[in-house]
Coordinates of C-alpha atoms in Angstrom, one line a residue:
Chain A
M1 CA -20.2 67.9 84.9
T2 CA -22.8 66.9 82.5
A3 CA -25.3 64.4 84.0
K4 CA -23.6 62.3 80.9
E5 CA -20.3 62.1 81.7
N6 CA -20.8 61.3 85.6
P7 CA -21.9 57.5 86.1
V8 CA -24.1 58.3 89.5
L9 CA -26.0 60.9 88.1
E10 CA -26.8 59.0 84.3
Q11 CA -30.3 57.4 84.2
A12 CA -30.5 54.0 85.6
E13 CA -31.3 51.4 83.0
R14 CA -34.7 49.7 83.7
R15 CA -34.5 45.8 83.6
G16 CA -38.2 46.0 83.6
N17 CA -41.9 47.1 85.0
P18 CA -41.0 47.9 88.9
G19 CA -44.5 47.9 89.4
A20 CA -45.0 44.8 87.8
A21 CA -41.8 43.3 90.0
A22 CA -43.3 44.5 93.4
L23 CA -46.6 42.6 92.2
L24 CA -44.9 39.5 91.1
S25 CA -42.2 39.4 94.6
V26 CA -45.5 38.3 96.0
I27 CA -44.6 35.1 95.7
P28 CA -40.7 35.3 96.8
G29 CA -38.0 35.9 94.2
A30 CA -40.6 35.7 91.0
G31 CA -40.1 39.4 90.8
H32 CA -36.3 39.2 90.4
I33 CA -36.7 36.3 88.0
Y34 CA -38.8 38.3 85.8
A35 CA -36.1 40.9 86.2
G36 CA -34.0 39.0 84.7
A37 CA -31.8 38.0 87.9
T38 CA -32.7 34.0 87.9
G39 CA -30.0 33.8 90.9
R40 CA -30.7 36.4 93.2
G41 CA -34.3 35.4 92.6
I42 CA -33.8 31.7 93.8
A43 CA -31.7 33.4 96.8
W44 CA -34.5 35.5 97.7
F45 CA -37.4 32.0 97.8
V46 CA -35.2 30.2 99.2
W47 CA -34.8 32.7 101.9
V48 CA -38.0 33.7 102.8
T49 CA -39.6 30.1 102.7
A50 CA -36.8 28.6 104.7
Q51 CA -37.3 31.4 107.5
A52 CA -41.0 31.1 107.4
A53 CA -40.3 27.2 107.7
V54 CA -37.9 27.0 110.1
F55 CA -40.2 29.5 112.8
Y56 CA -42.9 27.7 112.1
A57 CA -41.4 23.7 112.6
T58 CA -40.5 24.9 116.0
G59 CA -44.3 23.8 117.0
S60 CA -46.5 25.7 119.3
K61 CA -45.7 24.3 122.9
P62 CA -42.7 26.3 124.6
P63 CA -40.6 26.7 123.5
S64 CA -41.9 27.7 119.9
A65 CA -39.7 30.4 117.8
Q66 CA -43.3 30.9 116.1
S67 CA -43.7 34.2 117.7
F68 CA -40.7 35.1 115.0
L69 CA -42.7 34.5 112.0
P70 CA -43.3 38.3 111.3
W71 CA -39.7 39.0 111.3
A72 CA -40.4 36.0 108.7
G73 CA -43.0 38.7 107.3
V74 CA -40.6 41.8 107.1
L75 CA -38.2 39.7 105.2
W76 CA -40.9 39.4 102.7
L77 CA -41.6 42.5 102.7
W78 CA -38.1 43.3 101.9
N79 CA -37.8 41.0 98.8
I80 CA -41.0 43.5 97.4
V81 CA -38.7 46.5 98.1
D82 CA -35.7 44.9 96.6
A83 CA -37.3 43.8 93.8
F84 CA -38.7 46.9 93.1
W85 CA -35.4 48.4 92.8
Y86 CA -33.9 46.2 91.3
A87 CA -36.2 46.4 87.9
A88 CA -35.8 50.0 88.7
G89 CA -32.2 48.9 87.5
R90 CA -30.9 49.6 90.9
T91 CA -29.3 46.8 92.4
R92 CA -29.4 47.5 96.5
S93 CA -26.7 46.2 98.8
L94 CA -28.5 42.9 100.8
A95 CA -26.0 43.8 103.7
G96 CA -29.1 44.8 105.9
P97 CA -31.8 41.8 105.5
I98 CA -28.6 39.9 105.9
L99 CA -27.7 41.5 109.3
L100 CA -31.6 41.3 110.1
T101 CA -32.1 37.5 109.4
A102 CA -28.8 36.6 111.7
A103 CA -30.0 38.7 113.9
V104 CA -33.7 37.6 114.4
N105 CA -31.8 34.0 114.4
F106 CA -29.8 34.4 117.1
A107 CA -32.9 35.6 119.1
A108 CA -35.0 33.4 118.6
G109 CA -32.2 30.9 119.2
W110 CA -31.2 32.5 122.4
H111 CA -35.4 31.8 123.1
I112 CA -35.6 28.0 122.1
T113 CA -32.4 26.8 124.2
Q114 CA -33.2 28.3 126.9
V115 CA -30.4 30.1 127.9
D116 CA -30.9 31.5 131.3
V117 CA -28.1 33.4 132.9
G118 CA -29.5 33.7 136.5
E119 CA -30.3 29.5 136.7
L120 CA -26.2 29.2 135.8
I121 CA -25.6 32.3 137.9
V122 CA -27.5 30.4 140.9
G123 CA -27.2 26.5 139.7
F124 CA -23.0 26.9 139.1
P125 CA -21.5 26.2 143.2
K126 CA -23.7 22.9 142.8
M127 CA -20.4 21.7 140.5
G128 CA -18.6 22.9 143.3
H129 CA -18.9 18.7 144.1
I130 CA -17.4 17.7 140.8
A131 CA -14.4 21.0 141.5
A132 CA -14.2 19.0 145.2
G133 CA -13.6 15.9 143.5
L134 CA -11.0 17.6 141.0
L135 CA -9.0 18.5 143.8
Q136 CA -9.3 15.8 146.2
P137 CA -9.3 12.3 143.2
D138 CA -9.5 9.2 144.7
L139 CA -6.1 8.3 144.4
W140 CA -4.4 6.0 147.4
Q141 CA -5.7 4.5 150.4
E142 CA -4.1 3.2 153.2
G143 CA -0.8 3.6 151.7
R144 CA -1.5 1.9 148.9
P145 CA -2.6 2.8 145.3
S146 CA -6.7 3.0 145.4
P147 CA -9.3 0.8 143.6
T148 CA -10.5 3.4 142.2
L149 CA -7.4 4.5 140.7
T150 CA -6.0 1.0 140.0
H151 CA -9.5 0.4 138.1
S152 CA -9.5 3.4 136.6
L153 CA -6.0 2.7 135.0
K154 CA -6.9 -0.3 133.9
L155 CA -9.9 1.7 131.9
I156 CA -7.6 4.1 130.4
V157 CA -5.7 1.4 129.0
D158 CA -8.9 -0.5 128.0
T159 CA -10.0 2.8 126.4
L160 CA -6.2 2.9 124.1
Y161 CA -6.4 -0.4 123.0
M162 CA -10.5 0.3 121.8
A163 CA -8.5 3.5 119.9
L164 CA -5.8 1.2 118.6
I165 CA -8.3 -1.6 117.1
G166 CA -10.6 1.1 116.0
T167 CA -7.9 2.5 114.1
V168 CA -6.0 -0.4 112.4
L169 CA -9.0 -2.6 111.7
P170 CA -10.4 -0.7 109.0
I171 CA -7.2 -0.1 107.4
P172 CA -7.0 -2.6 104.7
V173 CA -11.0 -1.5 103.7
T174 CA -9.6 2.5 103.6
M175 CA -6.8 2.0 101.7
V176 CA -8.7 -0.1 99.1
L177 CA -11.4 2.7 98.7
S178 CA -8.9 5.2 99.0
V179 CA -6.7 4.0 95.9
V180 CA -9.6 3.1 94.4
G181 CA -11.1 6.6 95.4
A182 CA -8.1 9.2 94.0
R183 CA -9.3 10.5 90.2
N184 CA -5.0 10.2 89.1
L185 CA -5.2 6.3 89.6
T186 CA -8.8 6.0 88.0
S187 CA -9.3 8.2 84.9
G188 CA -8.9 4.9 82.5
N189 CA -12.1 4.0 81.8
W190 CA -15.8 4.5 82.4
L191 CA -15.5 1.4 84.6
T192 CA -12.8 2.9 86.8
R193 CA -14.8 6.0 86.8
S194 CA -17.9 4.7 88.4
L195 CA -15.1 2.9 90.9
Y196 CA -14.1 6.2 92.0
A197 CA -17.7 7.5 92.3
V198 CA -18.8 4.4 94.1
S199 CA -15.9 4.5 96.6
R200 CA -15.6 9.1 97.7
S201 CA -19.6 8.6 98.1
I202 CA -18.9 5.6 100.5
M203 CA -16.7 8.0 102.2
N204 CA -18.7 10.5 102.4
L205 CA -21.6 8.9 104.0
L206 CA -19.2 7.0 106.7
R207 CA -17.9 10.8 107.0
S208 CA -20.6 12.1 108.0
I209 CA -22.5 10.2 110.4
E210 CA -21.1 11.1 114.1
V211 CA -19.2 8.8 115.9
I212 CA -22.1 8.5 119.1
I213 CA -24.3 8.1 116.6
I214 CA -22.6 5.2 114.5
A215 CA -21.6 3.7 118.1
V216 CA -26.2 3.9 119.8
M217 CA -26.5 2.0 116.3
M218 CA -24.3 -0.4 117.4
T219 CA -24.4 -1.4 120.8
V220 CA -28.0 -2.4 119.2
A221 CA -26.2 -5.2 117.0
V222 CA -23.5 -6.2 119.3
G223 CA -24.7 -5.1 122.7
I224 CA -23.6 -2.2 125.3
G225 CA -19.2 -3.1 125.6
P226 CA -15.8 -1.7 123.9
F227 CA -16.6 -4.0 120.7
A228 CA -19.6 -1.5 120.0
G229 CA -17.2 1.1 120.7
V230 CA -14.1 -0.2 118.6
L231 CA -17.2 -0.8 115.5
A232 CA -18.1 2.6 115.7
L233 CA -14.5 4.0 115.6
A234 CA -13.6 2.4 112.8
I235 CA -16.4 2.7 110.4
H236 CA -16.3 6.3 110.8
G237 CA -12.2 6.0 110.8
I238 CA -13.2 4.7 107.0
G239 CA -14.6 8.2 105.6
A240 CA -12.8 10.0 107.7
Q241 CA -9.1 8.4 106.8
G242 CA -10.1 7.3 103.0
K243 CA -10.2 10.9 102.0
L244 CA -7.1 12.0 104.1
Y245 CA -5.2 9.2 102.2
S246 CA -7.3 9.4 99.0
E247 CA -5.9 13.2 98.9
A248 CA -2.5 12.1 99.3
I249 CA -2.4 9.6 96.7
E250 CA -3.3 12.9 94.1
D251 CA -1.0 14.7 95.2
I252 CA 1.6 12.5 94.6
D253 CA 4.7 13.1 92.1
P254 CA 3.1 11.5 88.6
G255 CA 6.6 11.0 87.2
P256 CA 7.7 7.5 88.9
V257 CA 4.0 6.1 88.2
E258 CA 4.6 7.4 84.4
A259 CA 7.8 5.4 84.5
I260 CA 6.8 2.2 86.2
T261 CA 3.9 1.9 83.6
A262 CA 6.9 2.6 81.3
T263 CA 8.4 -1.0 82.2
G264 CA 4.7 -2.8 81.4
A265 CA 4.1 -3.0 84.6
T266 CA 0.4 -4.2 85.5
W267 CA -2.4 -1.3 87.9
L268 CA -1.4 -3.2 90.9
Q269 CA 2.1 -2.8 90.5
R270 CA 2.1 0.7 89.9
V271 CA 0.3 1.1 92.5
I272 CA 2.6 -0.7 95.2
Y273 CA 5.7 0.3 93.9
G274 CA 4.6 3.4 92.3
V275 CA 2.2 5.2 94.5
L276 CA 2.4 3.5 98.0
P277 CA 5.9 4.8 98.5
Q278 CA 5.1 8.5 97.8
V279 CA 1.8 7.9 100.8
M280 CA 3.3 5.5 103.2
P281 CA 4.8 8.8 105.7
Q282 CA 1.6 10.7 105.3
F283 CA -0.9 7.4 106.1
I284 CA 1.4 6.5 108.6
A285 CA 1.2 9.8 110.0
F286 CA -2.9 10.2 109.3
T287 CA -3.3 6.8 110.7
M288 CA -1.3 8.1 114.3
Y289 CA -3.1 11.1 114.4
R290 CA -6.4 9.6 114.0
W291 CA -5.8 6.8 117.5
D292 CA -4.8 10.2 118.8
I293 CA -8.5 11.9 117.8
N294 CA -9.8 8.3 118.4
V295 CA -8.7 8.4 122.0
R296 CA -10.9 11.1 122.9
M297 CA -13.8 10.1 120.8
A298 CA -13.4 6.8 123.0
T299 CA -14.0 8.2 126.0
V300 CA -17.1 10.1 124.8
I301 CA -18.4 7.1 123.3
G302 CA -18.4 5.5 126.7
L303 CA -21.1 7.8 127.5
V304 CA -23.7 5.7 125.1
G305 CA -22.7 2.4 126.1
G306 CA -19.5 1.7 124.2
G307 CA -17.3 0.5 127.3
G308 CA -13.7 2.1 128.3
I309 CA -13.7 5.0 130.8
G310 CA -16.7 6.9 129.6
Y311 CA -18.6 4.6 130.9
T312 CA -17.6 3.9 134.1
L313 CA -17.3 7.9 134.2
Y314 CA -20.8 8.3 133.9
Q315 CA -21.9 5.7 136.5
Y316 CA -19.3 7.6 138.8
I317 CA -21.2 11.1 138.0
N318 CA -24.8 9.3 138.4
T319 CA -24.0 7.6 141.6
L320 CA -22.5 11.0 142.6
Q321 CA -19.1 9.3 143.6
W322 CA -17.6 13.1 142.7
R323 CA -13.9 11.6 144.2
Q324 CA -13.8 9.1 141.8
A325 CA -15.2 10.9 138.7
G326 CA -12.8 13.5 139.5
T327 CA -9.9 10.3 139.3
A328 CA -11.5 9.2 135.6
I329 CA -11.3 12.9 134.5
W330 CA -7.7 13.4 135.6
L331 CA -6.5 10.3 133.6
I332 CA -8.4 11.0 130.5
S333 CA -7.2 14.0 130.5
I334 CA -3.5 12.7 131.4
A335 CA -3.7 10.3 128.4
V336 CA -5.0 12.8 126.0
I337 CA -2.3 15.2 126.1
L338 CA 0.1 12.7 125.6
M339 CA -1.6 11.3 122.4
D340 CA -1.3 14.7 121.7
W341 CA 1.8 15.2 122.0
A342 CA 2.8 11.6 120.5
S343 CA 0.9 12.2 117.8
A344 CA 2.3 16.2 117.1
V345 CA 5.8 14.3 117.2
V346 CA 5.2 11.4 114.7
R347 CA 3.6 14.2 112.3
E348 CA 6.6 16.0 112.5
K349 CA 8.8 14.0 111.0
Y350 CA 6.9 12.6 108.6
T351 CA 5.2 15.4 107.1
Chain B
M1 CA 12.1 -1.9 63.9
I2 CA 9.8 1.3 65.1
R3 CA 7.7 2.6 62.3
I4 CA 4.9 5.3 62.1
E5 CA 2.7 6.3 60.1
N6 CA 0.4 9.6 60.0
L7 CA 0.8 10.0 63.9
S8 CA -1.6 13.0 64.9
K9 CA -2.2 13.8 68.4
Q10 CA -4.4 16.6 69.8
F11 CA -4.9 16.8 73.3
P12 CA -8.2 17.7 75.1
D13 CA -7.1 21.0 75.3
G14 CA -7.4 21.7 71.9
T15 CA -3.3 21.2 71.6
R16 CA -2.1 19.8 68.6
A17 CA 1.3 18.0 69.3
L18 CA 1.7 16.0 66.8
K19 CA 0.8 16.8 63.0
N20 CA 0.6 14.0 60.9
V21 CA 4.2 12.7 61.4
S22 CA 5.5 9.3 59.5
L23 CA 9.0 8.2 60.0
E24 CA 10.8 4.2 60.5
V25 CA 14.0 4.2 63.1
K26 CA 16.0 0.7 62.2
D27 CA 17.7 -1.4 64.2
G28 CA 20.7 0.0 65.7
E29 CA 20.2 3.0 65.1
F30 CA 20.9 6.2 67.5
V31 CA 18.0 9.1 66.5
S32 CA 18.0 12.3 68.4
I33 CA 15.2 13.9 68.2
I34 CA 15.6 18.0 68.0
G35 CA 13.2 21.1 68.3
L36 CA 12.2 23.7 70.3
S37 CA 10.2 23.0 74.3
G38 CA 6.7 22.1 72.6
A39 CA 7.5 21.3 69.4
G40 CA 6.2 17.3 69.8
K41 CA 9.2 15.2 71.1
S42 CA 7.9 14.2 73.9
T43 CA 4.3 13.2 73.1
L44 CA 6.3 11.4 70.1
L45 CA 8.1 9.3 72.1
R46 CA 5.5 8.6 74.5
C47 CA 3.2 7.5 71.7
I48 CA 5.8 5.3 70.9
N49 CA 4.7 2.5 74.2
L50 CA 1.5 4.4 74.4
L51 CA 2.3 6.2 77.7
V52 CA -0.5 9.0 75.6
E53 CA -2.6 7.8 73.0
P54 CA -2.7 9.0 69.7
T55 CA -5.8 10.7 68.0
S56 CA -5.1 8.7 65.2
G57 CA -2.0 7.5 63.2
R58 CA -0.7 4.2 63.5
V59 CA 2.6 3.3 65.4
E60 CA 4.4 -0.6 64.8
V61 CA 6.7 -2.0 67.3
D62 CA 8.5 -4.8 66.4
G63 CA 5.4 -5.3 63.8
I64 CA 2.6 -5.5 66.3
D65 CA 0.2 -2.1 66.5
V66 CA 0.8 -0.6 69.3
T67 CA -2.3 1.4 69.1
A68 CA -4.8 -1.5 68.6
A69 CA -3.1 -3.6 71.2
P70 CA -4.8 -5.5 74.0
P71 CA -3.6 -4.6 77.3
D72 CA -1.3 -8.1 78.1
T73 CA 0.2 -7.5 74.5
L74 CA 1.1 -4.1 75.0
R75 CA 2.7 -4.5 78.6
R76 CA 5.0 -7.0 76.7
V77 CA 5.8 -4.1 74.0
R78 CA 6.4 -1.8 77.0
C79 CA 8.3 -4.7 78.4
M80 CA 10.7 -4.3 75.3
T81 CA 10.7 -0.6 75.2
G82 CA 12.5 0.9 77.8
M83 CA 12.3 4.9 79.2
I84 CA 14.4 7.2 80.4
F85 CA 12.6 10.3 81.6
Q86 CA 14.2 14.0 82.2
Q87 CA 13.3 14.3 85.4
F88 CA 14.5 10.4 86.4
N89 CA 11.2 9.6 87.3
L90 CA 12.5 7.5 90.9
V91 CA 10.9 6.3 93.5
K92 CA 13.2 8.7 95.9
R93 CA 11.9 7.5 98.9
A94 CA 12.2 3.9 98.1
T95 CA 16.0 2.3 98.2
V96 CA 18.2 2.6 94.6
L97 CA 18.3 -1.5 94.3
T98 CA 14.1 -1.1 94.8
N99 CA 14.4 1.0 91.8
V100 CA 15.9 -0.8 89.7
L101 CA 14.4 -3.9 90.3
T102 CA 10.5 -2.3 89.3
G103 CA 12.2 -2.8 85.7
R104 CA 11.5 -6.3 85.4
L105 CA 7.6 -6.2 86.9
G106 CA 6.5 -6.5 83.1
T107 CA 8.1 -10.0 83.5
T108 CA 7.0 -11.0 86.8
P109 CA 3.9 -12.1 87.9
P110 CA 1.7 -9.2 88.8
L111 CA 0.4 -10.5 92.1
W112 CA 4.2 -11.0 93.7
A113 CA 3.6 -7.7 94.1
L114 CA 1.6 -8.0 97.4
V115 CA 4.6 -9.7 99.1
N116 CA 7.0 -7.6 97.1
R117 CA 8.5 -10.6 95.3
F118 CA 11.1 -10.9 93.0
R119 CA 13.3 -13.6 91.4
P120 CA 16.7 -14.3 92.8
E121 CA 18.5 -13.8 89.5
D122 CA 16.1 -10.5 89.2
Y123 CA 18.5 -9.4 92.3
R124 CA 21.5 -10.3 90.4
D125 CA 21.2 -8.9 87.2
A126 CA 19.9 -5.9 89.0
M127 CA 23.3 -5.3 91.4
A128 CA 25.0 -6.5 87.2
N129 CA 23.0 -3.4 86.0
L130 CA 24.5 -0.9 88.8
E131 CA 27.6 -2.2 88.2
R132 CA 27.4 -1.6 84.8
V133 CA 26.4 2.5 85.2
G134 CA 29.2 2.7 88.0
I135 CA 27.0 3.2 91.1
A136 CA 26.8 -0.4 92.3
D137 CA 27.8 0.9 95.8
K138 CA 24.5 2.8 96.1
A139 CA 22.6 -0.2 96.0
H140 CA 20.9 0.4 99.7
Q141 CA 20.7 4.5 99.8
K142 CA 17.6 6.1 99.2
A143 CA 17.3 7.2 95.4
G144 CA 16.4 10.5 96.3
E145 CA 19.9 11.0 98.1
L146 CA 21.5 10.6 95.0
S147 CA 22.8 13.7 92.9
G148 CA 20.9 13.9 89.3
G149 CA 23.8 12.0 87.3
Q150 CA 23.7 9.3 89.8
Q151 CA 20.1 9.4 89.4
Q152 CA 19.7 9.2 85.7
R153 CA 21.9 6.4 85.5
V154 CA 20.1 4.1 88.0
A155 CA 17.2 4.8 85.7
I156 CA 19.4 3.7 83.4
A157 CA 19.7 0.4 84.9
R158 CA 16.1 0.4 85.2
A159 CA 15.5 0.5 81.7
L160 CA 18.1 -2.3 81.6
M161 CA 16.1 -4.3 83.6
Q162 CA 13.4 -5.1 80.7
R163 CA 16.3 -6.4 78.9
P164 CA 15.2 -4.2 76.3
R165 CA 15.5 -3.5 72.7
Y166 CA 14.8 -0.3 72.7
I167 CA 14.8 3.2 74.5
L168 CA 12.8 6.0 74.7
A169 CA 15.2 8.8 76.2
D170 CA 13.0 11.6 77.0
E171 CA 15.4 14.8 77.4
P172 CA 17.6 12.5 79.5
V173 CA 20.5 14.8 80.2
A174 CA 18.5 18.7 80.9
S175 CA 18.4 18.7 83.8
L176 CA 22.1 17.6 84.7
D177 CA 25.3 19.8 83.9
P178 CA 27.0 19.6 80.7
A179 CA 29.6 17.4 81.7
T180 CA 27.6 14.6 83.8
S181 CA 25.3 15.2 80.2
H182 CA 27.9 13.7 78.4
S183 CA 28.5 10.5 81.4
V184 CA 24.9 9.9 80.6
L185 CA 24.8 9.9 77.3
R186 CA 27.7 8.0 77.0
Y187 CA 26.2 5.2 78.5
L188 CA 23.3 5.4 76.3
E189 CA 25.8 5.2 73.5
E190 CA 27.8 2.2 75.0
V191 CA 24.5 0.0 74.7
N192 CA 23.6 1.1 71.6
R193 CA 27.0 0.7 70.1
Q194 CA 28.0 -2.4 72.5
D195 CA 24.5 -4.4 73.1
G196 CA 22.9 -3.3 69.6
L197 CA 19.5 -1.4 71.3
T198 CA 18.2 0.9 69.4
V199 CA 18.1 4.4 70.9
L200 CA 15.5 7.6 70.1
C201 CA 16.1 10.5 72.2
N202 CA 14.6 13.8 72.6
L203 CA 17.5 16.4 72.6
H204 CA 17.2 20.4 72.5
V205 CA 20.4 21.2 72.7
L206 CA 22.1 20.7 68.9
S207 CA 25.6 19.7 69.7
L208 CA 24.6 17.2 72.1
A209 CA 22.9 15.6 68.9
R210 CA 25.2 15.5 66.3
R211 CA 28.0 14.6 69.0
Y212 CA 26.3 11.1 69.8
A213 CA 23.5 10.2 67.3
T214 CA 23.8 8.5 64.1
R215 CA 20.2 10.3 62.3
V216 CA 18.4 13.5 63.5
I217 CA 15.4 14.4 62.9
A218 CA 13.4 17.6 63.9
L219 CA 10.6 17.9 64.7
K220 CA 8.7 22.2 64.8
G221 CA 5.0 22.5 66.0
G222 CA 4.9 19.1 65.6
E223 CA 5.4 18.9 62.3
L224 CA 8.4 16.7 60.6
V225 CA 10.7 19.2 58.9
F226 CA 14.3 17.8 59.5
D227 CA 15.3 13.8 58.9
G228 CA 18.9 13.0 57.9
L229 CA 22.3 13.0 59.2
P230 CA 23.6 15.0 62.0
D231 CA 26.3 17.1 59.4
E232 CA 23.3 17.9 57.3
I233 CA 22.3 20.3 59.3
D234 CA 23.9 23.3 58.5
E235 CA 23.0 27.3 59.4
H236 CA 20.2 26.9 57.1
R237 CA 18.6 24.4 58.3
F238 CA 19.4 25.2 61.7
K239 CA 17.5 28.4 61.3
A240 CA 14.5 26.5 60.3
I241 CA 14.4 24.9 63.0
Y242 CA 15.0 26.6 65.8
G243 CA 13.7 30.2 64.4
Q244 CA 16.1 32.9 62.7
D245 CA 16.9 34.7 66.3
A246 CA 18.7 31.6 67.0
E247 CA 22.2 30.4 68.0
E248 CA 23.4 27.3 68.3
L249 CA 25.2 26.3 71.3
E250 CA 28.3 24.3 72.3
I251 CA 28.4 21.7 75.0
H252 CA 31.1 19.8 75.6

């Protein structure tokens, strides 16, 4: 077999001067761009500079990953070699530098988060208090339900209500945003198309902020308590639910809407008689699911001052009342499991 | 009267569904539009009530220029042209009665929709129209629970709720078996003969067009290739419309 017939032995086609590409790659990626691989060049640039910046940003005081900076240098060298070979006509696999990056970052992360297996082994028995509290929760006293149990039950109910109101309160807003944020209902003209963009942006923004962060902001506005928690759940819920609602609307059968349009109906009439009946079951299932999620979220929000049982649990732990904490944790678990089960049943039925 | 002048439609993907089609439909006619799938039949019907916006040309319904009509006028035109679809296009989860009532939306104050309100006489008319198509007993069932033929009759009742002067029927029987097809088309024939409604009906089976239509229009590749009486379509014309390899299929 001659060299010409065998593509492996065939002379690779040069894409530029390999030496020049290597020299240019002192600026990461520049050599690739010179050789015509713009995407690969940009990727290398971002890769090397971002890696260096990340290590540098960890500061000089411990825990710091600045000692890992030489590894960014290794990546930089690798970029030069890669540019050289690329210009010479050989596109080399990037598996090596990707693996190196993953390994180095894992090591840096281990260092930064101060993982210390020894400390875990030594400190683990201290959690025995909590274990003991969980095994002997404070439930019964002198033949009657203990004050802790009655108080925790009341707080669990509070939490369920917080979750309920946090779920239901935003529904009108969510409905409007999701209808306007559905592609198939807003293709008419530039006005509706821009409403679509605005609605989708609002929902994306609200969804991207974690409930806990909103809760902390809300406690500034309305003080510590359940109301702050409810507001946080509601605001986050608009974004999270709105996306699900919008996607459900975009999946409907367009036929009935077309038929209702053909009767001379207005946009609002089309939405109410053609769209909503088709998506209602999913809306109900999504809303039930959100309530379920919100019960779990509501217990956590309590920790940052959002009221409900979470807040009290936090106080029990801080004051070393382990058996009382055990009671609260058990009740939270039972409530969450029940909600999880109920929402699964509803979803089963409707979707 | 429906007057279509030099109507053309090109879709964004480049498909030219209609090429310079002109025709007039007089009041009281039963016009059947025939042709292969993709010949432009559906697009032609949808240009009449502007469910599809034509690229160029003019459509006049009852003297109103549909393509230039402001939203309110367009809704009035849509209200007087009832439409029936191949897939029935009912809201399957809603009751039969609610589906029929939606035929009145064009003459119902729009904000009433927020509280799901219709006039008492709308309910009476809805029941009367269901009676007419023989399924009044199904009024409170979910539309999706009905058979195909029954659903299409609900769709006819919905169209009749508009008190229309025209019926646009887009392949109304293409999803139905032959026996059911006749039961549905007979209702269209009845409203045409008894109530004097003008019917434009897309059919791809010629024998059905021969049986029901007073006039046949044929489209091929978006162009009007025949306009005349059903009997005038002989073997030669048939092959010109449907292609050389086609055989006429009889549906009794």
